């Protein structure tokens, strides 16, 4: 097995003490120029790389922030990660990104991993609606911020979008276009975002004087394109097919669009479609997709900034004021919903 070069090897090669090598690495201005050059030459010659994990354990502060999202296959969460990574990098930190795949069990495993790695803090989009994973993680006393989720029943910070308002935006748009029979392609019922978007849709129907049964729900187990195609097939099989569909996210909407295209159903003339998130693929679809835009990059950045504020106060006598930030969505209208009934 190859020998791992350590700080003692560098000290021996440079003819200095271990403390001098440590000073060159951590406080170079305290070391004479000639000695510093000799140590740096030894480091370069031996290929020494300092153990960041060991340094962090000694310092008691990690330079890694954890990010646990529902689905890294969804471009929305990729954008959230981009925003978080940008804010973390500006603070000299890295981000460990993990994917729960909407599984409470995997969520619990990754939170345990974060605790074992003693990360600086965690950005979390919960998959477990019961909150058990969060309760278990809280005992480690590692700060965390909820992302894309309101911090109901907790004292932690959160950054989310008003999904009730977003659902209402989508359905108001469809009702204004003359639609009176709609479908909601939802997702796993345990996700607050899915429920909130449905609530907003029903609110918009009530505002228009339409009954709740004007919105037929087609639940899905996942929030991906394949689940959207399956929902589209079910939609095609309805005897009294709705004239418009609102989908809980853009991946579902793109799957519905594919199913309609394969069946020869015109979009938007035969069926109007509205998605949610406004991912990059929405505008690039065969029929550009109307969508409710979430400021995903800003959401990730804000969450990271709140976490950094809190972690800077750890170990001090100052307290952090937890905040609940709720961003507003925006409807982006494209061709998939432009036909007027």
Short mmCIF file of C-alpha atoms in Angstrom, two decimals:
data_model
loop_
_atom_site.label_atom_id
_atom_site.label_comp_id
_atom_site.label_asym_id
_atom_site.label_seq_id
_atom_site.Cartn_x
_atom_site.Cartn_y
_atom_site.Cartn_z
CA UNK A 1 0.00 0.00 0.00
CA UNK A 2 1.38 3.43 -0.96
CA UNK A 3 2.49 5.61 1.95
CA UNK A 4 0.38 8.73 2.44
CA UNK A 5 2.62 11.76 2.74
CA UNK A 6 2.09 13.52 6.06
CA UNK A 7 3.21 16.72 7.69
CA UNK A 8 6.06 14.88 9.47
CA UNK A 9 7.44 13.77 6.08
CA UNK A 10 7.45 17.38 4.89
CA UNK A 11 9.19 18.54 8.08
CA UNK A 12 11.86 15.84 7.71
CA UNK A 13 12.49 16.67 4.03
CA UNK A 14 12.70 20.43 4.73
CA UNK A 15 14.79 20.02 7.88
CA UNK A 16 12.34 21.95 10.05
CA UNK A 17 9.89 21.19 12.84
CA UNK A 18 6.32 20.04 12.36
CA UNK A 19 5.21 23.34 13.91
CA UNK A 20 7.09 25.30 11.24
CA UNK A 21 5.37 23.33 8.47
CA UNK A 22 2.03 24.03 10.14
CA UNK A 23 2.84 27.74 10.26
CA UNK A 24 3.79 27.76 6.56
CA UNK A 25 0.44 26.20 5.72
CA UNK A 26 -1.75 28.21 8.08
CA UNK A 27 0.19 31.37 8.98
CA UNK A 28 2.86 31.86 6.25
CA UNK A 29 3.59 35.48 7.24
CA UNK A 30 5.09 34.24 10.52
CA UNK A 31 7.82 32.20 8.79
CA UNK A 32 11.06 33.55 7.36
CA UNK A 33 11.11 33.79 3.56
CA UNK A 34 13.98 31.31 3.06
CA UNK A 35 12.46 28.74 5.44
CA UNK A 36 9.03 29.15 3.87
CA UNK A 37 10.47 28.55 0.41
CA UNK A 38 12.24 25.39 1.62
CA UNK A 39 9.03 24.01 3.14
CA UNK A 40 6.95 24.85 0.07
CA UNK A 41 9.54 23.14 -2.13
CA UNK A 42 9.28 19.99 0.03
CA UNK A 43 5.49 20.10 -0.14
CA UNK A 44 5.62 20.34 -3.92
CA UNK A 45 8.28 17.64 -4.27
CA UNK A 46 6.48 15.14 -2.00
CA UNK A 47 2.98 15.95 -3.26
CA UNK A 48 1.69 16.66 0.26
CA UNK A 49 -2.01 17.51 0.57
CA UNK A 50 -3.18 18.57 4.01
CA UNK A 51 -6.00 16.61 5.62
CA UNK A 52 -8.91 19.02 5.52
CA UNK A 53 -11.07 16.70 7.61
CA UNK A 54 -8.43 16.53 10.35
CA UNK A 55 -8.04 20.30 10.31
CA UNK A 56 -11.78 20.74 10.61
CA UNK A 57 -12.00 18.33 13.53
CA UNK A 58 -9.26 20.24 15.35
CA UNK A 59 -10.93 23.56 14.64
CA UNK A 60 -14.39 22.21 15.48
CA UNK A 61 -15.85 23.90 12.38
CA UNK A 62 -16.49 22.22 9.06
CA UNK A 63 -16.12 24.03 5.75
CA UNK A 64 -18.87 21.88 4.22
CA UNK A 65 -22.57 22.68 4.04
CA UNK A 66 -25.02 19.83 3.42
CA UNK A 67 -27.85 20.12 0.88
CA UNK A 68 -30.53 17.42 0.78
CA UNK A 69 -33.17 17.73 -1.94
CA UNK A 70 -36.10 15.64 -3.14
CA UNK A 71 -34.91 14.90 -6.67
CA UNK A 72 -31.66 15.96 -8.33
CA UNK A 73 -33.15 14.72 -11.62
CA UNK A 74 -35.46 17.72 -11.47
CA UNK A 75 -33.82 20.85 -12.94
CA UNK A 76 -35.63 22.94 -10.31
CA UNK A 77 -33.47 21.43 -7.57
CA UNK A 78 -30.37 21.77 -9.73
CA UNK A 79 -31.08 25.52 -9.79
CA UNK A 80 -31.62 25.55 -6.01
CA UNK A 81 -28.23 23.84 -5.64
CA UNK A 82 -26.62 26.41 -7.96
CA UNK A 83 -27.86 29.26 -5.78
CA UNK A 84 -26.75 27.58 -2.56
CA UNK A 85 -23.34 26.69 -3.99
CA UNK A 86 -22.77 30.25 -5.16
CA UNK A 87 -23.50 31.70 -1.71
CA UNK A 88 -21.44 29.02 0.03
CA UNK A 89 -18.45 29.54 -2.28
CA UNK A 90 -18.45 33.28 -1.57
CA UNK A 91 -18.17 32.38 2.12
CA UNK A 92 -15.30 29.95 1.46
CA UNK A 93 -17.42 26.82 1.95
CA UNK A 94 -18.25 23.81 -0.18
CA UNK A 95 -21.61 22.04 -0.58
CA UNK A 96 -22.26 18.32 -0.22
CA UNK A 97 -25.37 17.65 -2.34
CA UNK A 98 -27.49 14.56 -1.64
CA UNK A 99 -30.72 13.27 -3.14
CA UNK A 100 -33.44 11.70 -0.97
CA UNK A 101 -35.39 10.56 -4.06
CA UNK A 102 -38.55 11.52 -2.12
CA UNK A 103 -37.81 8.63 0.30
CA UNK A 104 -38.10 9.27 4.07
CA UNK A 105 -35.71 6.36 4.70
CA UNK A 106 -33.02 7.77 2.40
CA UNK A 107 -33.58 11.20 3.92
CA UNK A 108 -32.90 9.79 7.41
CA UNK A 109 -29.74 8.04 6.18
CA UNK A 110 -28.33 11.19 4.61
CA UNK A 111 -29.09 13.28 7.68
CA UNK A 112 -27.17 10.71 9.72
CA UNK A 113 -24.29 11.03 7.25
CA UNK A 114 -24.30 14.81 7.65
CA UNK A 115 -24.15 14.39 11.42
CA UNK A 116 -21.25 11.92 11.14
CA UNK A 117 -19.36 14.33 8.88
CA UNK A 118 -20.04 17.20 11.29
CA UNK A 119 -21.11 19.53 8.47
CA UNK A 120 -21.38 23.26 9.20
CA UNK A 121 -25.13 23.18 8.61
CA UNK A 122 -27.79 21.67 6.36
CA UNK A 123 -30.22 22.94 3.74
CA UNK A 124 -33.14 20.53 3.65
CA UNK A 125 -36.21 19.93 1.50
CA UNK A 126 -38.03 17.35 3.64
CA UNK A 127 -39.35 14.12 2.16
CA UNK A 128 -40.83 12.85 5.43
CA UNK A 129 -44.15 14.60 6.02
CA UNK A 130 -44.26 13.30 9.61
CA UNK A 131 -41.22 15.33 10.60
CA UNK A 132 -39.55 12.33 12.27
CA UNK A 133 -36.32 12.76 10.31
CA UNK A 134 -36.06 16.40 11.37
CA UNK A 135 -36.73 15.54 15.01
CA UNK A 136 -34.01 12.90 14.93
CA UNK A 137 -31.53 15.28 13.30
CA UNK A 138 -32.27 18.14 15.68
CA UNK A 139 -30.60 16.32 18.59
CA UNK A 140 -27.23 16.73 16.86
CA UNK A 141 -27.55 20.50 17.32
CA UNK A 142 -26.46 21.17 13.75
CA UNK A 143 -28.20 24.26 12.31
CA UNK A 144 -30.49 23.67 9.34
CA UNK A 145 -32.75 25.68 7.05
CA UNK A 146 -35.80 24.31 5.27
CA UNK A 147 -35.86 24.96 1.51
CA UNK A 148 -39.02 24.99 -0.63
CA UNK A 149 -40.97 24.29 2.53
CA UNK A 150 -42.58 26.56 5.13
CA UNK A 151 -41.27 25.88 8.63
CA UNK A 152 -44.63 24.93 10.10
CA UNK A 153 -44.39 23.71 13.67
CA UNK A 154 -40.64 24.35 13.84
CA UNK A 155 -38.48 27.24 14.98
CA UNK A 156 -35.89 26.90 12.21
CA UNK A 157 -35.46 29.27 9.28
CA UNK A 158 -37.15 28.47 5.99
CA UNK A 159 -37.20 29.79 2.44
CA UNK A 160 -40.17 28.84 0.30
CA UNK A 161 -42.51 30.04 -2.41
CA UNK A 162 -46.19 30.76 -1.80
CA UNK A 163 -47.48 27.64 -3.53
CA UNK A 164 -51.11 28.44 -2.70
CA UNK A 165 -50.70 31.68 -4.65
CA UNK A 166 -48.92 29.78 -7.42
CA UNK A 167 -51.73 27.26 -7.82
CA UNK A 168 -54.23 30.10 -7.93
CA UNK A 169 -52.22 31.90 -10.64
CA UNK A 170 -52.29 28.81 -12.85
CA UNK A 171 -56.02 28.15 -12.56
CA UNK A 172 -57.07 31.81 -12.77
CA UNK A 173 -55.25 31.92 -16.09
CA UNK A 174 -57.08 28.83 -17.36
CA UNK A 175 -60.48 30.03 -16.14
CA UNK A 176 -59.89 33.42 -17.78
CA UNK A 177 -59.29 31.56 -21.06
CA UNK A 178 -62.76 30.04 -20.75
CA UNK A 179 -62.00 26.61 -19.27
CA UNK A 180 -64.64 25.22 -16.92
CA UNK A 181 -63.49 21.61 -16.65
CA UNK A 182 -59.94 21.14 -15.43
CA UNK A 183 -57.62 18.42 -14.16
CA UNK A 184 -54.85 18.64 -11.60
CA UNK A 185 -51.98 16.20 -12.18
CA UNK A 186 -50.57 16.11 -8.68
CA UNK A 187 -47.80 14.14 -7.00
CA UNK A 188 -47.21 12.24 -3.78
CA UNK A 189 -49.93 13.45 -1.38
CA UNK A 190 -47.45 13.66 1.49
CA UNK A 191 -45.65 16.62 -0.10
CA UNK A 192 -46.84 19.98 1.21
CA UNK A 193 -46.04 21.65 -2.10
CA UNK A 194 -48.46 19.35 -3.94
CA UNK A 195 -51.24 19.99 -1.43
CA UNK A 196 -50.69 23.76 -1.39
CA UNK A 197 -50.83 24.04 -5.18
CA UNK A 198 -54.10 22.12 -5.16
CA UNK A 199 -55.47 24.46 -2.48
CA UNK A 200 -54.59 27.45 -4.62
CA UNK A 201 -56.27 25.88 -7.64
CA UNK A 202 -59.46 25.28 -5.67
CA UNK A 203 -59.36 28.84 -4.34
CA UNK A 204 -59.23 30.18 -7.89
CA UNK A 205 -62.20 28.03 -8.89
CA UNK A 206 -64.20 29.32 -5.92
CA UNK A 207 -63.37 32.91 -6.87
CA UNK A 208 -64.80 32.20 -10.33
CA UNK A 209 -67.97 30.67 -8.87
CA UNK A 210 -67.02 27.15 -10.00
CA UNK A 211 -67.53 24.08 -7.78
CA UNK A 212 -64.59 22.02 -6.45
CA UNK A 213 -65.52 19.08 -8.70
CA UNK A 214 -64.63 21.25 -11.70
CA UNK A 215 -61.06 20.19 -10.83
CA UNK A 216 -60.41 16.46 -11.16
CA UNK A 217 -57.24 15.26 -9.49
CA UNK A 218 -54.98 12.68 -11.11
CA UNK A 219 -52.43 11.72 -8.43
CA UNK A 220 -48.98 10.36 -9.26
CA UNK A 221 -46.41 8.56 -7.15
CA UNK A 222 -43.54 10.59 -8.55
CA UNK A 223 -42.90 14.04 -9.97
CA UNK A 224 -41.17 13.05 -13.22
CA UNK A 225 -41.84 12.87 -16.96
CA UNK A 226 -42.75 9.17 -16.88
CA UNK A 227 -45.41 9.82 -14.24
CA UNK A 228 -46.71 12.67 -16.40
CA UNK A 229 -47.02 10.35 -19.42
CA UNK A 230 -48.96 7.89 -17.26
CA UNK A 231 -51.27 10.65 -16.05
CA UNK A 232 -51.72 11.77 -19.65
CA UNK A 233 -52.82 8.25 -20.62
CA UNK A 234 -55.36 8.28 -17.78
CA UNK A 235 -56.55 11.69 -18.89
CA UNK A 236 -57.10 10.40 -22.43
CA UNK A 237 -59.21 7.57 -21.03
CA UNK A 238 -61.70 9.85 -19.29
CA UNK A 239 -65.16 9.81 -20.89
CA UNK A 240 -65.66 13.52 -20.24
CA UNK A 241 -62.14 14.80 -20.72
CA UNK A 242 -61.27 18.19 -19.19
CA UNK A 243 -60.21 20.95 -21.56
CA UNK A 244 -57.27 22.07 -19.43
CA UNK A 245 -54.75 20.52 -17.07
CA UNK A 246 -52.62 22.06 -14.34
CA UNK A 247 -49.58 19.99 -13.32
CA UNK A 248 -47.78 20.10 -9.98
CA UNK A 249 -44.45 20.57 -11.76
CA UNK A 250 -43.01 20.99 -15.24
CA UNK A 251 -41.71 17.44 -15.56
CA UNK A 252 -45.26 16.12 -15.12
CA UNK A 253 -46.51 18.71 -17.61
CA UNK A 254 -43.90 17.66 -20.18
CA UNK A 255 -44.98 14.04 -19.74
CA UNK A 256 -48.63 14.98 -20.30
CA UNK A 257 -47.59 16.96 -23.37
CA UNK A 258 -45.77 13.89 -24.75
CA UNK A 259 -48.85 11.71 -24.18
CA UNK A 260 -51.09 14.19 -25.97
CA UNK A 261 -48.67 14.49 -28.89
CA UNK A 262 -48.49 10.69 -29.26
CA UNK A 263 -52.29 10.45 -29.25
CA UNK A 264 -52.78 13.25 -31.78
CA UNK A 265 -54.45 15.56 -29.28
CA UNK A 266 -53.71 19.20 -30.06
CA UNK A 267 -52.14 21.44 -27.43
CA UNK A 268 -53.52 24.00 -26.68
CA UNK A 269 -56.54 23.68 -29.03
CA UNK A 270 -57.82 20.40 -27.58
CA UNK A 271 -56.11 20.59 -24.20
CA UNK A 272 -54.42 23.52 -22.48
CA UNK A 273 -51.48 22.67 -20.19
CA UNK A 274 -49.88 24.68 -17.38
CA UNK A 275 -46.84 23.47 -15.42
CA UNK A 276 -44.99 24.66 -12.34
CA UNK A 277 -41.34 25.68 -11.68
CA UNK A 278 -40.52 27.12 -15.13
CA UNK A 279 -37.46 24.94 -15.63
CA UNK A 280 -35.28 25.58 -18.69
CA UNK A 281 -36.95 22.78 -20.67
CA UNK A 282 -40.37 24.44 -20.32
CA UNK A 283 -39.61 27.14 -22.90
CA UNK A 284 -37.81 24.63 -25.15
CA UNK A 285 -40.66 22.09 -25.35
CA UNK A 286 -42.24 21.20 -28.72
CA UNK A 287 -45.13 23.37 -27.57
CA UNK A 288 -43.58 25.98 -25.26
CA UNK A 289 -45.04 25.41 -21.81
CA UNK A 290 -46.91 27.94 -19.72
CA UNK A 291 -45.56 27.61 -16.19
CA UNK A 292 -45.60 29.14 -12.72
CA UNK A 293 -42.05 30.34 -12.18
CA UNK A 294 -40.28 29.76 -8.88
CA UNK A 295 -37.09 31.79 -8.22
CA UNK A 296 -35.10 28.60 -7.57
CA UNK A 297 -31.58 30.07 -7.71
CA UNK A 298 -32.57 32.91 -5.38
CA UNK A 299 -34.24 30.41 -3.05
CA UNK A 300 -31.04 28.37 -2.73
CA UNK A 301 -28.89 31.44 -2.22
CA UNK A 302 -31.17 32.96 0.42
CA UNK A 303 -31.36 29.68 2.31
CA UNK A 304 -27.57 29.37 2.31
CA UNK A 305 -27.18 32.95 3.53
CA UNK A 306 -29.60 32.34 6.41
CA UNK A 307 -27.68 29.20 7.35
CA UNK A 308 -24.35 31.04 7.22
CA UNK A 309 -25.74 33.78 9.47
CA UNK A 310 -26.82 31.19 12.02
CA UNK A 311 -23.63 29.12 11.94
CA UNK A 312 -21.47 32.20 12.48
CA UNK A 313 -23.16 32.61 15.89
CA UNK A 314 -22.59 29.02 17.02
CA UNK A 315 -20.43 29.02 20.15
CA UNK A 316 -21.06 32.71 20.89
CA UNK A 317 -23.41 34.30 23.39
CA UNK A 318 -25.43 35.90 20.59
CA UNK A 319 -28.71 34.41 19.38
CA UNK A 320 -29.92 33.99 15.83
CA UNK A 321 -33.34 35.35 14.89
CA UNK A 322 -35.01 32.66 12.83
CA UNK A 323 -36.84 33.93 9.76
CA UNK A 324 -39.48 32.52 7.48
CA UNK A 325 -38.96 33.90 3.98
CA UNK A 326 -41.82 33.38 1.52
CA UNK A 327 -41.12 34.34 -2.09
CA UNK A 328 -43.82 35.07 -4.63
CA UNK A 329 -44.30 33.01 -7.81
CA UNK A 330 -44.88 34.43 -11.29
CA UNK A 331 -46.98 33.10 -14.16
CA UNK A 332 -45.07 32.82 -17.45
CA UNK A 333 -47.55 32.41 -20.31
CA UNK A 334 -46.51 30.48 -23.41
CA UNK A 335 -48.29 28.69 -26.26
CA UNK A 336 -49.42 25.58 -24.32
CA UNK A 337 -52.34 27.49 -22.80
CA UNK A 338 -53.10 30.23 -25.28
CA UNK A 339 -56.22 28.84 -27.01
CA UNK A 340 -59.38 30.58 -25.84
CA UNK A 341 -62.50 28.46 -25.36
#
